[in-house]
Amino acid sequence: QVQLVESGGGLVQAGGSLRLSCAASKNLYHFTRMGWYRQAPGKQREMVAIFVRGSDLNYQDSVKGRVTMSVNNAENTVTLQMNSLKPEDTAVYYCYAQRGPVDLWDFWGQGTQVTVSS
């Protein structure tokens, strides 16, 4: 029932910026958690930024100061602004949402590729 569609990925040079967007088919208040994960080839999927309703916004330590997540309730979108990108940031980035709190359901976008060249 829920669809998450990412956009904004691409190829940039080290030090450049990208802004990723996630469009949800439901009002964002349906979700208990919203955020972004990423997965590089040969590595495990890791959390980049996550918002828990009623709590604070959390970032992975490696991206703090370079990444900002924001929510646009009017357009049902979640964005991830990434600055000062490094080759180590190269990965497929996935939008994530969880609906709860009683019966938990996880939803994932199709992913958008981010490639940072040296």
JSON list of C-alpha atoms in Angstrom, two decimals:
[
{"chain": "A", "resi": 1, "resn": "GLN", "atom": "CA", "xyz": [0.00, 0.00, 0.00]},
{"chain": "A", "resi": 2, "resn": "VAL", "atom": "CA", "xyz": [2.92, 2.33, 0.70]},
{"chain": "A", "resi": 3, "resn": "GLN", "atom": "CA", "xyz": [5.36, 3.41, -1.98]},
{"chain": "A", "resi": 4, "resn": "LEU", "atom": "CA", "xyz": [8.59, 5.34, -1.45]},
{"chain": "A", "resi": 5, "resn": "VAL", "atom": "CA", "xyz": [10.29, 6.81, -4.51]},
{"chain": "A", "resi": 6, "resn": "GLU", "atom": "CA", "xyz": [13.80, 8.26, -4.30]},
{"chain": "A", "resi": 7, "resn": "SER", "atom": "CA", "xyz": [15.36, 10.75, -6.69]},
{"chain": "A", "resi": 8, "resn": "GLY", "atom": "CA", "xyz": [18.38, 13.04, -6.88]},
{"chain": "A", "resi": 9, "resn": "GLY", "atom": "CA", "xyz": [21.24, 10.57, -7.03]},
{"chain": "A", "resi": 10, "resn": "GLY", "atom": "CA", "xyz": [24.08, 10.93, -9.48]},
{"chain": "A", "resi": 11, "resn": "LEU", "atom": "CA", "xyz": [27.80, 11.31, -10.06]},
{"chain": "A", "resi": 12, "resn": "VAL", "atom": "CA", "xyz": [29.72, 14.09, -8.33]},
{"chain": "A", "resi": 13, "resn": "GLN", "atom": "CA", "xyz": [33.33, 14.91, -7.61]},
{"chain": "A", "resi": 14, "resn": "ALA", "atom": "CA", "xyz": [34.73, 14.78, -4.10]},
{"chain": "A", "resi": 15, "resn": "GLY", "atom": "CA", "xyz": [33.72, 17.88, -2.20]},
{"chain": "A", "resi": 16, "resn": "GLY", "atom": "CA", "xyz": [30.51, 18.29, -4.18]},
{"chain": "A", "resi": 17, "resn": "SER", "atom": "CA", "xyz": [26.90, 18.21, -3.03]},
{"chain": "A", "resi": 18, "resn": "LEU", "atom": "CA", "xyz": [23.72, 16.29, -3.76]},
{"chain": "A", "resi": 19, "resn": "ARG", "atom": "CA", "xyz": [20.17, 16.48, -2.48]},
{"chain": "A", "resi": 20, "resn": "LEU", "atom": "CA", "xyz": [18.16, 13.29, -2.35]},
{"chain": "A", "resi": 21, "resn": "SER", "atom": "CA", "xyz": [14.37, 13.31, -2.17]},
{"chain": "A", "resi": 22, "resn": "CYS", "atom": "CA", "xyz": [11.91, 10.64, -1.11]},
{"chain": "A", "resi": 23, "resn": "ALA", "atom": "CA", "xyz": [8.26, 10.95, -2.13]},
{"chain": "A", "resi": 24, "resn": "ALA", "atom": "CA", "xyz": [5.79, 8.90, -0.08]},
{"chain": "A", "resi": 25, "resn": "SER", "atom": "CA", "xyz": [2.36, 7.76, -1.25]},
{"chain": "A", "resi": 26, "resn": "LYS", "atom": "CA", "xyz": [0.96, 8.32, 2.25]},
{"chain": "A", "resi": 27, "resn": "ASN", "atom": "CA", "xyz": [0.88, 11.23, 4.62]},
{"chain": "A", "resi": 28, "resn": "LEU", "atom": "CA", "xyz": [4.10, 11.20, 6.62]},
{"chain": "A", "resi": 29, "resn": "TYR", "atom": "CA", "xyz": [2.17, 11.10, 9.89]},
{"chain": "A", "resi": 30, "resn": "HIS", "atom": "CA", "xyz": [1.30, 7.49, 9.07]},
{"chain": "A", "resi": 31, "resn": "PHE", "atom": "CA", "xyz": [4.87, 6.58, 9.98]},
{"chain": "A", "resi": 32, "resn": "THR", "atom": "CA", "xyz": [6.59, 6.04, 13.31]},
{"chain": "A", "resi": 33, "resn": "ARG", "atom": "CA", "xyz": [10.07, 6.23, 11.78]},
{"chain": "A", "resi": 34, "resn": "MET", "atom": "CA", "xyz": [11.40, 7.86, 8.62]},
{"chain": "A", "resi": 35, "resn": "GLY", "atom": "CA", "xyz": [14.90, 8.17, 7.29]},
{"chain": "A", "resi": 36, "resn": "TRP", "atom": "CA", "xyz": [17.69, 7.13, 4.98]},
{"chain": "A", "resi": 37, "resn": "TYR", "atom": "CA", "xyz": [19.97, 4.10, 4.76]},
{"chain": "A", "resi": 38, "resn": "ARG", "atom": "CA", "xyz": [22.79, 3.30, 2.38]},
{"chain": "A", "resi": 39, "resn": "GLN", "atom": "CA", "xyz": [24.59, 0.21, 1.16]},
{"chain": "A", "resi": 40, "resn": "ALA", "atom": "CA", "xyz": [27.91, 0.08, -0.65]},
{"chain": "A", "resi": 41, "resn": "PRO", "atom": "CA", "xyz": [29.02, -3.00, -2.65]},
{"chain": "A", "resi": 42, "resn": "GLY", "atom": "CA", "xyz": [30.36, -5.65, -0.31]},
{"chain": "A", "resi": 43, "resn": "LYS", "atom": "CA", "xyz": [29.23, -3.80, 2.80]},
{"chain": "A", "resi": 44, "resn": "GLN", "atom": "CA", "xyz": [26.26, -4.08, 5.12]},
{"chain": "A", "resi": 45, "resn": "ARG", "atom": "CA", "xyz": [23.40, -1.63, 4.97]},
{"chain": "A", "resi": 46, "resn": "GLU", "atom": "CA", "xyz": [23.86, 1.23, 7.43]},
{"chain": "A", "resi": 47, "resn": "MET", "atom": "CA", "xyz": [21.70, 4.00, 8.79]},
{"chain": "A", "resi": 48, "resn": "VAL", "atom": "CA", "xyz": [22.51, 7.50, 7.55]},
{"chain": "A", "resi": 49, "resn": "ALA", "atom": "CA", "xyz": [19.77, 9.56, 9.20]},
{"chain": "A", "resi": 50, "resn": "ILE", "atom": "CA", "xyz": [16.62, 8.53, 11.06]},
{"chain": "A", "resi": 51, "resn": "PHE", "atom": "CA", "xyz": [13.72, 10.39, 12.63]},
{"chain": "A", "resi": 52, "resn": "VAL", "atom": "CA", "xyz": [11.66, 8.77, 15.36]},
{"chain": "A", "resi": 53, "resn": "ARG", "atom": "CA", "xyz": [8.31, 10.44, 16.01]},
{"chain": "A", "resi": 54, "resn": "GLY", "atom": "CA", "xyz": [8.32, 12.01, 19.43]},
{"chain": "A", "resi": 55, "resn": "SER", "atom": "CA", "xyz": [12.12, 11.87, 19.62]},
{"chain": "A", "resi": 56, "resn": "ASP", "atom": "CA", "xyz": [15.19, 13.49, 18.08]},
{"chain": "A", "resi": 57, "resn": "LEU", "atom": "CA", "xyz": [16.76, 13.23, 14.65]},
{"chain": "A", "resi": 58, "resn": "ASN", "atom": "CA", "xyz": [19.84, 11.01, 14.60]},
{"chain": "A", "resi": 59, "resn": "TYR", "atom": "CA", "xyz": [22.76, 10.86, 12.18]},
{"chain": "A", "resi": 60, "resn": "GLN", "atom": "CA", "xyz": [25.52, 8.35, 11.61]},
{"chain": "A", "resi": 61, "resn": "ASP", "atom": "CA", "xyz": [28.75, 9.69, 13.09]},
{"chain": "A", "resi": 62, "resn": "SER", "atom": "CA", "xyz": [30.59, 9.58, 9.78]},
{"chain": "A", "resi": 63, "resn": "VAL", "atom": "CA", "xyz": [28.17, 12.04, 8.13]},
{"chain": "A", "resi": 64, "resn": "LYS", "atom": "CA", "xyz": [27.52, 14.45, 11.00]},
{"chain": "A", "resi": 65, "resn": "GLY", "atom": "CA", "xyz": [28.17, 18.01, 9.92]},
{"chain": "A", "resi": 66, "resn": "ARG", "atom": "CA", "xyz": [27.89, 17.10, 6.24]},
{"chain": "A", "resi": 67, "resn": "VAL", "atom": "CA", "xyz": [24.34, 15.76, 5.99]},
{"chain": "A", "resi": 68, "resn": "THR", "atom": "CA", "xyz": [21.00, 17.33, 6.85]},
{"chain": "A", "resi": 69, "resn": "MET", "atom": "CA", "xyz": [17.65, 15.53, 6.77]},
{"chain": "A", "resi": 70, "resn": "SER", "atom": "CA", "xyz": [14.41, 17.49, 6.50]},
{"chain": "A", "resi": 71, "resn": "VAL", "atom": "CA", "xyz": [10.71, 16.75, 6.22]},
{"chain": "A", "resi": 72, "resn": "ASN", "atom": "CA", "xyz": [8.13, 18.47, 4.01]},
{"chain": "A", "resi": 73, "resn": "ASN", "atom": "CA", "xyz": [4.71, 17.43, 5.26]},
{"chain": "A", "resi": 74, "resn": "ALA", "atom": "CA", "xyz": [2.84, 19.44, 2.62]},
{"chain": "A", "resi": 75, "resn": "GLU", "atom": "CA", "xyz": [4.41, 17.42, -0.20]},
{"chain": "A", "resi": 76, "resn": "ASN", "atom": "CA", "xyz": [4.91, 14.13, 1.71]},
{"chain": "A", "resi": 77, "resn": "THR", "atom": "CA", "xyz": [8.63, 14.19, 1.04]},
{"chain": "A", "resi": 78, "resn": "VAL", "atom": "CA", "xyz": [11.80, 13.58, 3.01]},
{"chain": "A", "resi": 79, "resn": "THR", "atom": "CA", "xyz": [15.05, 15.06, 1.75]},
{"chain": "A", "resi": 80, "resn": "LEU", "atom": "CA", "xyz": [18.70, 14.39, 2.48]},
{"chain": "A", "resi": 81, "resn": "GLN", "atom": "CA", "xyz": [21.07, 17.26, 1.73]},
{"chain": "A", "resi": 82, "resn": "MET", "atom": "CA", "xyz": [24.64, 15.98, 1.43]},
{"chain": "A", "resi": 83, "resn": "ASN", "atom": "CA", "xyz": [27.64, 18.30, 1.29]},
{"chain": "A", "resi": 84, "resn": "SER", "atom": "CA", "xyz": [31.41, 17.81, 1.21]},
{"chain": "A", "resi": 85, "resn": "LEU", "atom": "CA", "xyz": [30.92, 14.37, -0.28]},
{"chain": "A", "resi": 86, "resn": "LYS", "atom": "CA", "xyz": [33.72, 11.83, -0.08]},
{"chain": "A", "resi": 87, "resn": "PRO", "atom": "CA", "xyz": [34.44, 8.74, -2.21]},
{"chain": "A", "resi": 88, "resn": "GLU", "atom": "CA", "xyz": [33.54, 6.69, 0.88]},
{"chain": "A", "resi": 89, "resn": "ASP", "atom": "CA", "xyz": [29.97, 8.02, 0.55]},
{"chain": "A", "resi": 90, "resn": "THR", "atom": "CA", "xyz": [29.51, 6.07, -2.68]},
{"chain": "A", "resi": 91, "resn": "ALA", "atom": "CA", "xyz": [26.54, 3.74, -2.20]},
{"chain": "A", "resi": 92, "resn": "VAL", "atom": "CA", "xyz": [22.93, 3.06, -3.06]},
{"chain": "A", "resi": 93, "resn": "TYR", "atom": "CA", "xyz": [20.79, 5.24, -0.82]},
{"chain": "A", "resi": 94, "resn": "TYR", "atom": "CA", "xyz": [17.40, 3.96, 0.32]},
{"chain": "A", "resi": 95, "resn": "CYS", "atom": "CA", "xyz": [14.44, 5.81, 1.76]},
{"chain": "A", "resi": 96, "resn": "TYR", "atom": "CA", "xyz": [12.94, 4.03, 4.77]},
{"chain": "A", "resi": 97, "resn": "ALA", "atom": "CA", "xyz": [9.68, 4.27, 6.68]},
{"chain": "A", "resi": 98, "resn": "GLN", "atom": "CA", "xyz": [8.08, 2.23, 9.43]},
{"chain": "A", "resi": 99, "resn": "ARG", "atom": "CA", "xyz": [4.41, 2.20, 10.35]},
{"chain": "A", "resi": 100, "resn": "GLY", "atom": "CA", "xyz": [3.44, 1.32, 13.90]},
{"chain": "A", "resi": 101, "resn": "PRO", "atom": "CA", "xyz": [3.34, 1.25, 16.83]},
{"chain": "A", "resi": 102, "resn": "VAL", "atom": "CA", "xyz": [1.40, -2.01, 17.36]},
{"chain": "A", "resi": 103, "resn": "ASP", "atom": "CA", "xyz": [1.81, -3.96, 14.11]},
{"chain": "A", "resi": 104, "resn": "LEU", "atom": "CA", "xyz": [5.14, -2.89, 12.63]},
{"chain": "A", "resi": 105, "resn": "TRP", "atom": "CA", "xyz": [5.63, -2.71, 8.87]},
{"chain": "A", "resi": 106, "resn": "ASP", "atom": "CA", "xyz": [8.83, -1.64, 7.14]},
{"chain": "A", "resi": 107, "resn": "PHE", "atom": "CA", "xyz": [8.85, 0.07, 3.75]},
{"chain": "A", "resi": 108, "resn": "TRP", "atom": "CA", "xyz": [11.81, 0.67, 1.44]},
{"chain": "A", "resi": 109, "resn": "GLY", "atom": "CA", "xyz": [12.30, 2.70, -1.70]},
{"chain": "A", "resi": 110, "resn": "GLN", "atom": "CA", "xyz": [13.95, 1.28, -4.80]},
{"chain": "A", "resi": 111, "resn": "GLY", "atom": "CA", "xyz": [17.20, 3.10, -4.07]},
{"chain": "A", "resi": 112, "resn": "THR", "atom": "CA", "xyz": [19.15, 5.81, -5.85]},
{"chain": "A", "resi": 113, "resn": "GLN", "atom": "CA", "xyz": [22.84, 5.54, -6.75]},
{"chain": "A", "resi": 114, "resn": "VAL", "atom": "CA", "xyz": [25.30, 8.09, -5.40]},
{"chain": "A", "resi": 115, "resn": "THR", "atom": "CA", "xyz": [28.81, 7.95, -6.83]},
{"chain": "A", "resi": 116, "resn": "VAL", "atom": "CA", "xyz": [31.58, 10.25, -5.62]},
{"chain": "A", "resi": 117, "resn": "SER", "atom": "CA", "xyz": [34.74, 10.32, -7.72]},
{"chain": "A", "resi": 118, "resn": "SER", "atom": "CA", "xyz": [38.20, 11.24, -6.49]}
]
